[in-house]
Amino acid sequence: MTRDWYAWHDDYDQPGSALFRRLTELRLRIREALDQAPPGPLRVVSLCAGQGRDLIPVLATHPRRDDVTARLVELDPRNAEVARAAAAQAGLSAVEVVVGDAALTDHYADLAPAELVLVCGIFGNIVDADIRATAAHCAALCATGGTVFWTRHRRAPDLVPAICDWFAEEGFTPVAVSSPADGVGVGVHRFTGRPRPLPAGVRMFEFVGHDRLTHP
């Protein structure tokens, strides 16, 4: 059975749930990155953005909101409409929500390299080789000094240490990585290398879904 990714967001509204705690941590880290960003225009891209609950509420109240041009890419049109309405209500006219396959590099060509790159809700739903490949693509999506945000559960087998190593191999240094005791894996890495050209027409990953990965 295919997961209903619109209903999946309901757990965000349950205090104490893993998704609620993950969202709280992500918003904190996004706010910190915006606080520390250099003056001038800021580009943001969000892959598999869902309803934009991590980014949009932070931008809505942040002093740098008018510096940000963002693109959120989400396959489910219901989720995209929620994100689009939230951005409009907050007056974030430079936040664009695109309905499409977030794995395709062409969606980000005109905004990469970006100062903030969100790849949240993905690494628990794709095979390990695609996680490794996506980390490599982040070196094209992310500007020097920019920040990438990612998530991955900490259940066995805990892949978070390997993911950190993969980002390190691509020129990223860790800013914050949640511990196994937190139960929710939130990673924040800063790019210290020189951005690579983003290849056109490339699929970065195949979104399989956690259910299919664990019960093929």
PDB file of C-alpha atoms in Angstrom:
ATOM      1  CA  MET A   1       0.000   0.000   0.000  1.00  0.00           C
ATOM      2  CA  THR A   2       1.283   3.473  -0.852  1.00  0.00           C
ATOM      3  CA  ARG A   3       1.596   5.783   2.135  1.00  0.00           C
ATOM      4  CA  ASP A   4      -0.695   8.813   2.229  1.00  0.00           C
ATOM      5  CA  TRP A   5       1.888  11.589   2.512  1.00  0.00           C
ATOM      6  CA  TYR A   6      -0.800  14.173   3.189  1.00  0.00           C
ATOM      7  CA  ALA A   7      -2.127  12.318   6.245  1.00  0.00           C
ATOM      8  CA  TRP A   8       1.458  11.589   7.299  1.00  0.00           C
ATOM      9  CA  HIS A   9       1.799  15.233   8.324  1.00  0.00           C
ATOM     10  CA  ASP A  10      -0.806  14.792  11.084  1.00  0.00           C
ATOM     11  CA  ASP A  11       1.863  13.564  13.517  1.00  0.00           C
ATOM     12  CA  TYR A  12       3.486  16.990  13.353  1.00  0.00           C
ATOM     13  CA  ASP A  13       0.523  18.221  15.382  1.00  0.00           C
ATOM     14  CA  GLN A  14       1.014  15.650  18.166  1.00  0.00           C
ATOM     15  CA  PRO A  15       3.283  17.058  20.910  1.00  0.00           C
ATOM     16  CA  GLY A  16       5.835  14.476  21.940  1.00  0.00           C
ATOM     17  CA  SER A  17       5.663  12.520  18.695  1.00  0.00           C
ATOM     18  CA  ALA A  18       8.895  11.819  16.839  1.00  0.00           C
ATOM     19  CA  LEU A  19       7.833  14.078  13.978  1.00  0.00           C
ATOM     20  CA  PHE A  20       6.903  16.891  16.365  1.00  0.00           C
ATOM     21  CA  ARG A  21      10.341  16.682  18.007  1.00  0.00           C
ATOM     22  CA  ARG A  22      12.064  16.488  14.641  1.00  0.00           C
ATOM     23  CA  LEU A  23      10.195  19.535  13.395  1.00  0.00           C
ATOM     24  CA  THR A  24      11.077  21.510  16.519  1.00  0.00           C
ATOM     25  CA  GLU A  25      14.767  20.706  16.067  1.00  0.00           C
ATOM     26  CA  LEU A  26      14.724  21.546  12.367  1.00  0.00           C
ATOM     27  CA  ARG A  27      13.090  24.910  12.904  1.00  0.00           C
ATOM     28  CA  LEU A  28      15.682  25.770  15.542  1.00  0.00           C
ATOM     29  CA  ARG A  29      18.545  24.854  13.222  1.00  0.00           C
ATOM     30  CA  ILE A  30      17.071  26.716  10.248  1.00  0.00           C
ATOM     31  CA  ARG A  31      16.646  29.822  12.368  1.00  0.00           C
ATOM     32  CA  GLU A  32      20.258  29.565  13.538  1.00  0.00           C
ATOM     33  CA  ALA A  33      21.490  29.256   9.962  1.00  0.00           C
ATOM     34  CA  LEU A  34      19.525  32.329   8.922  1.00  0.00           C
ATOM     35  CA  ASP A  35      20.853  34.230  11.941  1.00  0.00           C
ATOM     36  CA  GLN A  36      24.421  33.414  10.904  1.00  0.00           C
ATOM     37  CA  ALA A  37      24.043  33.903   7.157  1.00  0.00           C
ATOM     38  CA  PRO A  38      26.067  36.727   5.565  1.00  0.00           C
ATOM     39  CA  PRO A  39      24.315  39.900   4.441  1.00  0.00           C
ATOM     40  CA  GLY A  40      22.695  39.953   1.041  1.00  0.00           C
ATOM     41  CA  PRO A  41      20.332  37.744  -0.946  1.00  0.00           C
ATOM     42  CA  LEU A  42      19.833  34.176   0.290  1.00  0.00           C
ATOM     43  CA  ARG A  43      18.748  31.229  -1.826  1.00  0.00           C
ATOM     44  CA  VAL A  44      16.951  28.254  -0.325  1.00  0.00           C
ATOM     45  CA  VAL A  45      15.895  24.961  -1.900  1.00  0.00           C
ATOM     46  CA  SER A  46      13.831  22.254  -0.222  1.00  0.00           C
ATOM     47  CA  LEU A  47      13.560  18.738  -1.686  1.00  0.00           C
ATOM     48  CA  CYS A  48      10.455  16.644  -0.923  1.00  0.00           C
ATOM     49  CA  ALA A  49       9.249  19.715   0.912  1.00  0.00           C
ATOM     50  CA  GLY A  50       5.869  18.354   2.005  1.00  0.00           C
ATOM     51  CA  GLN A  51       3.777  21.150   3.470  1.00  0.00           C
ATOM     52  CA  GLY A  52       6.801  23.342   4.135  1.00  0.00           C
ATOM     53  CA  ARG A  53       6.284  23.180   7.872  1.00  0.00           C
ATOM     54  CA  ASP A  54       9.990  23.291   8.641  1.00  0.00           C
ATOM     55  CA  LEU A  55      10.901  26.350   6.576  1.00  0.00           C
ATOM     56  CA  ILE A  56       7.859  28.581   6.072  1.00  0.00           C
ATOM     57  CA  PRO A  57       6.992  29.316   9.733  1.00  0.00           C
ATOM     58  CA  VAL A  58      10.638  30.234  10.419  1.00  0.00           C
ATOM     59  CA  LEU A  59      10.832  32.574   7.434  1.00  0.00           C
ATOM     60  CA  ALA A  60       7.501  34.160   8.356  1.00  0.00           C
ATOM     61  CA  THR A  61       8.943  35.729  11.517  1.00  0.00           C
ATOM     62  CA  HIS A  62      12.647  35.983  10.715  1.00  0.00           C
ATOM     63  CA  PRO A  63      14.352  39.382  10.127  1.00  0.00           C
ATOM     64  CA  ARG A  64      16.015  37.999   6.968  1.00  0.00           C
ATOM     65  CA  ARG A  65      12.716  36.938   5.380  1.00  0.00           C
ATOM     66  CA  ASP A  66      12.868  39.548   2.621  1.00  0.00           C
ATOM     67  CA  ASP A  67      16.383  38.441   1.665  1.00  0.00           C
ATOM     68  CA  VAL A  68      15.245  34.905   0.891  1.00  0.00           C
ATOM     69  CA  THR A  69      14.288  33.439  -2.462  1.00  0.00           C
ATOM     70  CA  ALA A  70      13.135  29.861  -1.948  1.00  0.00           C
ATOM     71  CA  ARG A  71      11.859  26.963  -3.996  1.00  0.00           C
ATOM     72  CA  LEU A  72      10.028  24.051  -2.395  1.00  0.00           C
ATOM     73  CA  VAL A  73       9.541  20.976  -4.584  1.00  0.00           C
ATOM     74  CA  GLU A  74       6.852  18.458  -3.600  1.00  0.00           C
ATOM     75  CA  LEU A  75       5.204  15.679  -5.583  1.00  0.00           C
ATOM     76  CA  ASP A  76       1.855  15.541  -3.748  1.00  0.00           C
ATOM     77  CA  PRO A  77      -0.278  18.466  -4.981  1.00  0.00           C
ATOM     78  CA  ARG A  78      -2.286  18.495  -1.732  1.00  0.00           C
ATOM     79  CA  ASN A  79       0.829  19.084   0.333  1.00  0.00           C
ATOM     80  CA  ALA A  80       2.094  21.637  -2.165  1.00  0.00           C
ATOM     81  CA  GLU A  81      -1.153  23.578  -1.899  1.00  0.00           C
ATOM     82  CA  VAL A  82      -0.875  23.707   1.906  1.00  0.00           C
ATOM     83  CA  ALA A  83       2.681  25.031   1.578  1.00  0.00           C
ATOM     84  CA  ARG A  84       1.670  27.548  -1.071  1.00  0.00           C
ATOM     85  CA  ALA A  85      -1.195  28.842   1.079  1.00  0.00           C
ATOM     86  CA  ALA A  86       1.058  29.132   4.142  1.00  0.00           C
ATOM     87  CA  ALA A  87       3.635  31.135   2.196  1.00  0.00           C
ATOM     88  CA  ALA A  88       0.950  33.423   0.799  1.00  0.00           C
ATOM     89  CA  GLN A  89      -0.605  33.973   4.221  1.00  0.00           C
ATOM     90  CA  ALA A  90       2.821  34.929   5.591  1.00  0.00           C
ATOM     91  CA  GLY A  91       3.398  37.336   2.709  1.00  0.00           C
ATOM     92  CA  LEU A  92       6.413  35.376   1.469  1.00  0.00           C
ATOM     93  CA  SER A  93       6.078  36.280  -2.195  1.00  0.00           C
ATOM     94  CA  ALA A  94       9.578  34.986  -3.024  1.00  0.00           C
ATOM     95  CA  VAL A  95       8.776  31.469  -1.789  1.00  0.00           C
ATOM     96  CA  GLU A  96       7.801  29.311  -4.760  1.00  0.00           C
ATOM     97  CA  VAL A  97       6.169  25.897  -4.377  1.00  0.00           C
ATOM     98  CA  VAL A  98       6.587  23.550  -7.337  1.00  0.00           C
ATOM     99  CA  VAL A  99       4.637  20.336  -7.844  1.00  0.00           C
ATOM    100  CA  GLY A 100       7.101  17.852  -9.254  1.00  0.00           C
ATOM    101  CA  ASP A 101       9.636  15.106  -8.666  1.00  0.00           C
ATOM    102  CA  ALA A 102      12.107  16.553  -6.172  1.00  0.00           C
ATOM    103  CA  ALA A 103      14.800  14.076  -7.221  1.00  0.00           C
ATOM    104  CA  LEU A 104      15.328  15.838 -10.571  1.00  0.00           C
ATOM    105  CA  THR A 105      18.204  18.308 -10.660  1.00  0.00           C
ATOM    106  CA  ASP A 106      16.501  20.540 -13.237  1.00  0.00           C
ATOM    107  CA  HIS A 107      14.173  21.928 -10.548  1.00  0.00           C
ATOM    108  CA  TYR A 108      17.108  23.652  -8.835  1.00  0.00           C
ATOM    109  CA  ALA A 109      19.323  24.741 -11.730  1.00  0.00           C
ATOM    110  CA  ASP A 110      18.591  28.463 -11.447  1.00  0.00           C
ATOM    111  CA  LEU A 111      18.930  28.619  -7.642  1.00  0.00           C
ATOM    112  CA  ALA A 112      21.958  26.392  -7.093  1.00  0.00           C
ATOM    113  CA  PRO A 113      24.258  26.816  -5.357  1.00  0.00           C
ATOM    114  CA  ALA A 114      21.986  27.846  -2.483  1.00  0.00           C
ATOM    115  CA  GLU A 115      22.754  29.065   1.022  1.00  0.00           C
ATOM    116  CA  LEU A 116      20.252  26.658   2.632  1.00  0.00           C
ATOM    117  CA  VAL A 117      19.501  23.192   1.251  1.00  0.00           C
ATOM    118  CA  LEU A 118      16.817  21.041   2.905  1.00  0.00           C
ATOM    119  CA  VAL A 119      16.821  17.306   2.177  1.00  0.00           C
ATOM    120  CA  CYS A 120      14.516  16.322   5.023  1.00  0.00           C
ATOM    121  CA  GLY A 121      12.275  13.280   5.087  1.00  0.00           C
ATOM    122  CA  ILE A 122      14.249  11.610   2.309  1.00  0.00           C
ATOM    123  CA  PHE A 123      17.077   9.505   3.725  1.00  0.00           C
ATOM    124  CA  GLY A 124      14.729   7.115   5.517  1.00  0.00           C
ATOM    125  CA  ASN A 125      12.913   6.441   2.257  1.00  0.00           C
ATOM    126  CA  ILE A 126      15.706   5.713  -0.216  1.00  0.00           C
ATOM    127  CA  VAL A 127      18.357   3.022  -0.507  1.00  0.00           C
ATOM    128  CA  ASP A 128      21.810   3.570   0.995  1.00  0.00           C
ATOM    129  CA  ALA A 129      23.492   4.060  -2.377  1.00  0.00           C
ATOM    130  CA  ASP A 130      21.061   6.861  -3.203  1.00  0.00           C
ATOM    131  CA  ILE A 131      21.746   8.535   0.142  1.00  0.00           C
ATOM    132  CA  ARG A 132      25.429   8.513  -0.730  1.00  0.00           C
ATOM    133  CA  ALA A 133      24.690   9.902  -4.193  1.00  0.00           C
ATOM    134  CA  THR A 134      22.439  12.646  -2.778  1.00  0.00           C
ATOM    135  CA  ALA A 135      25.180  13.739  -0.377  1.00  0.00           C
ATOM    136  CA  ALA A 136      27.437  14.113  -3.415  1.00  0.00           C
ATOM    137  CA  HIS A 137      24.799  16.165  -5.243  1.00  0.00           C
ATOM    138  CA  CYS A 138      24.539  18.443  -2.203  1.00  0.00           C
ATOM    139  CA  ALA A 139      28.049  19.611  -3.088  1.00  0.00           C
ATOM    140  CA  ALA A 140      26.474  21.096  -6.226  1.00  0.00           C
ATOM    141  CA  LEU A 141      23.259  22.298  -4.598  1.00  0.00           C
ATOM    142  CA  CYS A 142      24.999  24.070  -1.700  1.00  0.00           C
ATOM    143  CA  ALA A 143      27.043  27.267  -1.844  1.00  0.00           C
ATOM    144  CA  THR A 144      30.377  27.569  -0.085  1.00  0.00           C
ATOM    145  CA  GLY A 145      29.566  28.349   3.546  1.00  0.00           C
ATOM    146  CA  GLY A 146      25.994  27.221   2.996  1.00  0.00           C
ATOM    147  CA  THR A 147      24.123  24.741   5.160  1.00  0.00           C
ATOM    148  CA  VAL A 148      22.443  21.447   4.354  1.00  0.00           C
ATOM    149  CA  PHE A 149      19.762  19.997   6.628  1.00  0.00           C
ATOM    150  CA  TRP A 150      18.849  16.310   6.525  1.00  0.00           C
ATOM    151  CA  THR A 151      16.980  13.741   8.574  1.00  0.00           C
ATOM    152  CA  ARG A 152      17.254  10.015   9.151  1.00  0.00           C
ATOM    153  CA  HIS A 153      15.835   7.822  11.921  1.00  0.00           C
ATOM    154  CA  ARG A 154      18.293   6.432  14.499  1.00  0.00           C
ATOM    155  CA  ARG A 155      16.796   2.947  14.642  1.00  0.00           C
ATOM    156  CA  ALA A 156      18.953  -0.054  13.801  1.00  0.00           C
ATOM    157  CA  PRO A 157      20.692  -0.190  11.508  1.00  0.00           C
ATOM    158  CA  ASP A 158      21.740   3.344  12.437  1.00  0.00           C
ATOM    159  CA  LEU A 159      23.097   4.843   9.230  1.00  0.00           C
ATOM    160  CA  VAL A 160      23.660   8.340  10.622  1.00  0.00           C
ATOM    161  CA  PRO A 161      27.424   7.875  11.305  1.00  0.00           C
ATOM    162  CA  ALA A 162      27.933   6.680   7.731  1.00  0.00           C
ATOM    163  CA  ILE A 163      25.902   9.601   6.363  1.00  0.00           C
ATOM    164  CA  CYS A 164      28.117  12.000   8.307  1.00  0.00           C
ATOM    165  CA  ASP A 165      31.174  10.352   6.761  1.00  0.00           C
ATOM    166  CA  TRP A 166      29.665  10.668   3.279  1.00  0.00           C
ATOM    167  CA  PHE A 167      29.055  14.371   3.770  1.00  0.00           C
ATOM    168  CA  ALA A 168      32.599  14.797   5.088  1.00  0.00           C
ATOM    169  CA  GLU A 169      33.962  13.187   1.924  1.00  0.00           C
ATOM    170  CA  GLU A 170      32.112  15.838  -0.098  1.00  0.00           C
ATOM    171  CA  GLY A 171      33.564  18.800   1.805  1.00  0.00           C
ATOM    172  CA  PHE A 172      30.968  19.275   4.544  1.00  0.00           C
ATOM    173  CA  THR A 173      31.676  19.800   8.232  1.00  0.00           C
ATOM    174  CA  PRO A 174      29.114  18.936  10.933  1.00  0.00           C
ATOM    175  CA  VAL A 175      27.290  21.745  12.709  1.00  0.00           C
ATOM    176  CA  ALA A 176      24.868  19.589  14.691  1.00  0.00           C
ATOM    177  CA  VAL A 177      23.859  15.934  14.623  1.00  0.00           C
ATOM    178  CA  SER A 178      21.270  14.622  17.061  1.00  0.00           C
ATOM    179  CA  SER A 179      22.279  11.713  19.288  1.00  0.00           C
ATOM    180  CA  PRO A 180      20.772   8.202  19.182  1.00  0.00           C
ATOM    181  CA  ALA A 181      19.083   8.957  22.504  1.00  0.00           C
ATOM    182  CA  ASP A 182      17.024  11.680  20.820  1.00  0.00           C
ATOM    183  CA  GLY A 183      15.302   9.070  18.684  1.00  0.00           C
ATOM    184  CA  VAL A 184      15.094  11.423  15.712  1.00  0.00           C
ATOM    185  CA  GLY A 185      18.081  11.981  13.491  1.00  0.00           C
ATOM    186  CA  VAL A 186      18.547  15.604  12.448  1.00  0.00           C
ATOM    187  CA  GLY A 187      21.801  16.494  10.744  1.00  0.00           C
ATOM    188  CA  VAL A 188      23.158  19.931   9.886  1.00  0.00           C
ATOM    189  CA  HIS A 189      26.344  20.270   7.826  1.00  0.00           C
ATOM    190  CA  ARG A 190      28.155  23.301   6.432  1.00  0.00           C
ATOM    191  CA  PHE A 191      29.789  23.179   3.028  1.00  0.00           C
ATOM    192  CA  THR A 192      33.426  24.299   3.026  1.00  0.00           C
ATOM    193  CA  GLY A 193      34.302  23.246  -0.509  1.00  0.00           C
ATOM    194  CA  ARG A 194      33.817  24.805  -3.905  1.00  0.00           C
ATOM    195  CA  PRO A 195      30.412  24.017  -5.455  1.00  0.00           C
ATOM    196  CA  ARG A 196      30.430  21.646  -8.401  1.00  0.00           C
ATOM    197  CA  PRO A 197      28.304  22.319 -11.476  1.00  0.00           C
ATOM    198  CA  LEU A 198      24.834  20.862 -11.032  1.00  0.00           C
ATOM    199  CA  PRO A 199      24.337  18.327 -13.817  1.00  0.00           C
ATOM    200  CA  ALA A 200      21.237  18.775 -15.951  1.00  0.00           C
ATOM    201  CA  GLY A 201      18.614  16.088 -16.358  1.00  0.00           C
ATOM    202  CA  VAL A 202      19.883  13.881 -13.543  1.00  0.00           C
ATOM    203  CA  ARG A 203      17.812  11.917 -11.023  1.00  0.00           C
ATOM    204  CA  MET A 204      19.528  12.172  -7.645  1.00  0.00           C
ATOM    205  CA  PHE A 205      17.559   9.382  -5.959  1.00  0.00           C
ATOM    206  CA  GLU A 206      14.598   7.046  -6.291  1.00  0.00           C
ATOM    207  CA  PHE A 207      12.019   7.618  -3.554  1.00  0.00           C
ATOM    208  CA  VAL A 208      11.101   4.089  -2.457  1.00  0.00           C
ATOM    209  CA  GLY A 209       9.347   4.695   0.876  1.00  0.00           C
ATOM    210  CA  HIS A 210      10.263   3.370   4.308  1.00  0.00           C
ATOM    211  CA  ASP A 211       7.532   0.732   4.260  1.00  0.00           C
ATOM    212  CA  ARG A 212       8.789  -0.806   1.032  1.00  0.00           C
ATOM    213  CA  LEU A 213      12.401  -0.655   2.187  1.00  0.00           C
ATOM    214  CA  THR A 214      11.662  -2.546   5.396  1.00  0.00           C
ATOM    215  CA  HIS A 215       8.977  -4.900   3.955  1.00  0.00           C
ATOM    216  CA  PRO A 216       9.918  -5.483   0.311  1.00  0.00           C
TER     217      PRO A 216
END
